[in-house]
PDB file of C-alpha atoms in Angstrom:
ATOM      1  CA  MET A   1      -8.237   2.797   7.592  1.00 43.00           C
ATOM      2  CA  THR A   2      -6.591   5.822   9.110  1.00 47.00           C
ATOM      3  CA  GLU A   3      -6.065   9.493   8.036  1.00 49.00           C
ATOM      4  CA  ILE A   4      -2.517  10.354   7.319  1.00 57.00           C
ATOM      5  CA  ASP A   5      -0.151  13.182   8.151  1.00 71.00           C
ATOM      6  CA  ALA A   6       1.715  15.684   5.702  1.00 79.00           C
ATOM      7  CA  LYS A   7       5.015  13.736   5.765  1.00 80.00           C
ATOM      8  CA  ILE A   8       3.361  10.396   4.531  1.00 80.00           C
ATOM      9  CA  ASP A   9       1.065  12.129   2.162  1.00 81.00           C
ATOM     10  CA  ALA A  10       4.494  13.728   0.733  1.00 87.00           C
ATOM     11  CA  LEU A  11       6.135  10.256   0.313  1.00 91.00           C
ATOM     12  CA  VAL A  12       3.399   8.709  -1.727  1.00 93.00           C
ATOM     13  CA  PRO A  13       3.687  10.298  -5.339  1.00 91.00           C
ATOM     14  CA  GLU A  14       0.172   9.125  -6.659  1.00 94.00           C
ATOM     15  CA  TRP A  15      -2.965   8.191  -5.018  1.00 95.00           C
ATOM     16  CA  LEU A  16      -6.186   6.451  -6.523  1.00 96.00           C
ATOM     17  CA  THR A  17      -9.846   6.342  -5.231  1.00 96.00           C
ATOM     18  CA  LEU A  18     -11.595   3.091  -4.999  1.00 97.00           C
ATOM     19  CA  PRO A  19     -13.957   4.028  -7.725  1.00 97.00           C
ATOM     20  CA  ASP A  20     -10.735   4.573 -10.147  1.00 96.00           C
ATOM     21  CA  ILE A  21      -9.339   1.084  -9.080  1.00 97.00           C
ATOM     22  CA  ALA A  22     -12.949  -0.686  -9.513  1.00 97.00           C
ATOM     23  CA  GLU A  23     -12.802   0.700 -13.301  1.00 96.00           C
ATOM     24  CA  GLN A  24      -9.393  -0.321 -13.696  1.00 96.00           C
ATOM     25  CA  PHE A  25     -10.131  -3.959 -12.364  1.00 96.00           C
ATOM     26  CA  ASP A  26     -13.509  -3.810 -14.324  1.00 95.00           C
ATOM     27  CA  VAL A  27     -15.341  -4.769 -11.072  1.00 96.00           C
ATOM     28  CA  GLU A  28     -17.879  -3.093  -8.765  1.00 97.00           C
ATOM     29  CA  VAL A  29     -16.730  -0.823  -6.203  1.00 97.00           C
ATOM     30  CA  THR A  30     -17.805  -3.107  -3.336  1.00 97.00           C
ATOM     31  CA  ARG A  31     -15.281  -5.644  -4.543  1.00 97.00           C
ATOM     32  CA  VAL A  32     -12.520  -3.151  -3.944  1.00 97.00           C
ATOM     33  CA  ARG A  33     -13.896  -2.170  -0.724  1.00 97.00           C
ATOM     34  CA  GLN A  34     -13.789  -5.948   0.207  1.00 97.00           C
ATOM     35  CA  LEU A  35      -9.963  -6.235  -0.672  1.00 97.00           C
ATOM     36  CA  VAL A  36      -9.402  -3.384   1.708  1.00 96.00           C
ATOM     37  CA  LYS A  37     -11.383  -4.779   4.344  1.00 96.00           C
ATOM     38  CA  ASP A  38      -9.593  -8.260   3.782  1.00 95.00           C
ATOM     39  CA  GLY A  39      -6.401  -6.339   4.055  1.00 94.00           C
ATOM     40  CA  GLN A  40      -5.121  -7.061   0.564  1.00 95.00           C
ATOM     41  CA  ILE A  41      -4.569  -3.360  -0.089  1.00 96.00           C
ATOM     42  CA  LEU A  42      -4.186  -0.662   2.138  1.00 96.00           C
ATOM     43  CA  ALA A  43      -6.576   2.361   1.826  1.00 95.00           C
ATOM     44  CA  ILE A  44      -6.431   5.599   3.860  1.00 92.00           C
ATOM     45  CA  ARG A  45      -8.784   8.466   4.289  1.00 90.00           C
ATOM     46  CA  ARG A  46      -7.161  11.765   2.649  1.00 85.00           C
ATOM     47  CA  GLY A  47      -7.859  15.096   1.830  1.00 80.00           C
ATOM     48  CA  GLU A  48     -10.661  17.689   2.819  1.00 80.00           C
ATOM     49  CA  ASN A  49     -13.530  15.002   2.266  1.00 86.00           C
ATOM     50  CA  ARG A  50     -11.637  12.100   3.918  1.00 87.00           C
ATOM     51  CA  VAL A  51     -11.958  10.024   0.803  1.00 91.00           C
ATOM     52  CA  LEU A  52     -10.443   6.568   0.882  1.00 93.00           C
ATOM     53  CA  MET A  53      -7.558   6.370  -1.256  1.00 94.00           C
ATOM     54  CA  VAL A  54      -5.002   3.622  -2.233  1.00 96.00           C
ATOM     55  CA  PRO A  55      -1.263   4.557  -3.389  1.00 96.00           C
ATOM     56  CA  ALA A  56      -1.146   4.005  -6.847  1.00 96.00           C
ATOM     57  CA  ALA A  57       2.097   1.924  -6.448  1.00 96.00           C
ATOM     58  CA  PHE A  58      -0.118  -0.721  -5.043  1.00 97.00           C
ATOM     59  CA  ILE A  59      -2.021  -1.333  -8.503  1.00 96.00           C
ATOM     60  CA  ASP A  60      -0.601  -3.009 -11.608  1.00 95.00           C
ATOM     61  CA  GLY A  61      -2.997  -2.636 -14.498  1.00 92.00           C
ATOM     62  CA  ASP A  62      -5.911  -4.738 -13.707  1.00 93.00           C
ATOM     63  CA  LYS A  63      -4.870  -6.335 -10.479  1.00 95.00           C
ATOM     64  CA  VAL A  64      -2.874  -5.507  -6.751  1.00 96.00           C
ATOM     65  CA  VAL A  65       0.876  -5.679  -7.217  1.00 96.00           C
ATOM     66  CA  LYS A  66       2.335  -9.102  -6.613  1.00 95.00           C
ATOM     67  CA  GLY A  67       3.351  -9.740  -3.053  1.00 94.00           C
ATOM     68  CA  LEU A  68       1.536  -6.880  -1.638  1.00 96.00           C
ATOM     69  CA  SER A  69      -1.113  -8.563   0.481  1.00 95.00           C
ATOM     70  CA  GLY A  70       1.566 -10.833   2.117  1.00 94.00           C
ATOM     71  CA  LEU A  71       3.861  -8.091   2.702  1.00 96.00           C
ATOM     72  CA  LEU A  72       0.914  -6.157   4.416  1.00 96.00           C
ATOM     73  CA  THR A  73       0.281  -9.142   6.712  1.00 95.00           C
ATOM     74  CA  VAL A  74       3.737  -9.445   7.665  1.00 94.00           C
ATOM     75  CA  LEU A  75       3.844  -5.727   8.608  1.00 96.00           C
ATOM     76  CA  ARG A  76       0.662  -5.966  10.626  1.00 95.00           C
ATOM     77  CA  ASP A  77       1.786  -9.169  12.580  1.00 93.00           C
ATOM     78  CA  ASP A  78       5.011  -7.021  13.384  1.00 92.00           C
ATOM     79  CA  GLY A  79       2.636  -4.432  15.092  1.00 94.00           C
ATOM     80  CA  PHE A  80       2.782  -1.698  12.224  1.00 94.00           C
ATOM     81  CA  ALA A  81      -0.072   0.700  11.981  1.00 93.00           C
ATOM     82  CA  ASP A  82      -1.508   1.684   8.822  1.00 91.00           C
ATOM     83  CA  ASP A  83       0.344   5.006   8.416  1.00 90.00           C
ATOM     84  CA  GLU A  84       3.747   3.339   9.796  1.00 93.00           C
ATOM     85  CA  MET A  85       3.424   0.592   6.990  1.00 95.00           C
ATOM     86  CA  LEU A  86       3.117   3.615   4.377  1.00 94.00           C
ATOM     87  CA  GLU A  87       5.915   5.281   5.766  1.00 93.00           C
ATOM     88  CA  TRP A  88       8.060   2.141   5.748  1.00 95.00           C
ATOM     89  CA  LEU A  89       6.911   1.141   1.974  1.00 96.00           C
ATOM     90  CA  PHE A  90       7.352   4.762   0.618  1.00 96.00           C
ATOM     91  CA  THR A  91      10.701   5.485   2.347  1.00 94.00           C
ATOM     92  CA  PRO A  92      13.818   5.346   0.121  1.00 93.00           C
ATOM     93  CA  ASP A  93      16.154   2.621   1.056  1.00 90.00           C
ATOM     94  CA  GLU A  94      19.813   3.116  -0.545  1.00 88.00           C
ATOM     95  CA  THR A  95      20.374  -0.628   0.003  1.00 88.00           C
ATOM     96  CA  LEU A  96      17.360  -1.954  -2.137  1.00 90.00           C
ATOM     97  CA  PRO A  97      17.704   0.655  -4.167  1.00 89.00           C
ATOM     98  CA  GLY A  98      14.756   2.685  -4.266  1.00 92.00           C
ATOM     99  CA  THR A  99      11.423   2.236  -2.193  1.00 95.00           C
ATOM    100  CA  PRO A 100      10.133  -1.225  -0.906  1.00 96.00           C
ATOM    101  CA  ALA A 101       6.975  -0.181  -2.819  1.00 96.00           C
ATOM    102  CA  GLN A 102       9.041   0.423  -5.803  1.00 95.00           C
ATOM    103  CA  ALA A 103      10.978  -2.942  -5.365  1.00 95.00           C
ATOM    104  CA  LEU A 104       7.555  -4.784  -5.092  1.00 95.00           C
ATOM    105  CA  SER A 105       6.355  -3.375  -8.231  1.00 93.00           C
ATOM    106  CA  GLU A 106       9.804  -4.166  -9.997  1.00 93.00           C
ATOM    107  CA  ASN A 107       8.944  -7.742  -8.928  1.00 92.00           C
ATOM    108  CA  ARG A 108      11.604  -7.965  -6.022  1.00 93.00           C
ATOM    109  CA  GLY A 109       8.930  -8.753  -3.417  1.00 91.00           C
ATOM    110  CA  THR A 110      11.089 -11.550  -1.890  1.00 91.00           C
ATOM    111  CA  GLU A 111      13.766  -9.133  -0.734  1.00 92.00           C
ATOM    112  CA  VAL A 112      11.299  -6.753   0.470  1.00 94.00           C
ATOM    113  CA  LYS A 113       9.440  -9.268   2.632  1.00 93.00           C
ATOM    114  CA  ARG A 114      12.517 -10.643   3.962  1.00 92.00           C
ATOM    115  CA  ARG A 115      13.345  -7.140   4.942  1.00 92.00           C
ATOM    116  CA  ALA A 116       9.827  -6.759   6.653  1.00 91.00           C
ATOM    117  CA  GLN A 117      10.244 -10.110   8.514  1.00 89.00           C
ATOM    118  CA  ALA A 118      13.720  -9.058   9.815  1.00 88.00           C
ATOM    119  CA  LEU A 119      12.028  -5.726  11.412  1.00 84.00           C
ATOM    120  CA  ALA A 120      10.407  -8.058  14.121  1.00 72.00           C
ATOM    121  CA  VAL A 121      13.501  -9.525  15.234  1.00 61.00           C
TER     122      VAL A 121
END
């Protein structure tokens, strides 16, 4: 959980606080904090108050976007820091098309994970 720079902040169109996600999931905020701690979702500190926030693209209604936790594991294993993961996930890729985060939300996670694994080579 790190603070991010303006470049990455500009790449991510929408953010949610942990209480927002807890409300969507109909769970206690401690459960969402556990998801962050377990690496199933990525949260970073943003803004003046350094509030933990999650990109809204990682949330699909009342659950985490399918394939996100596995993808985050692959990226961490490749040595990516949190800010580098966010930059990679939200940088447009003409060959996808769109961003890896967008492809995940469109159920194209297999291709995104394959690309993430290829980064280590």
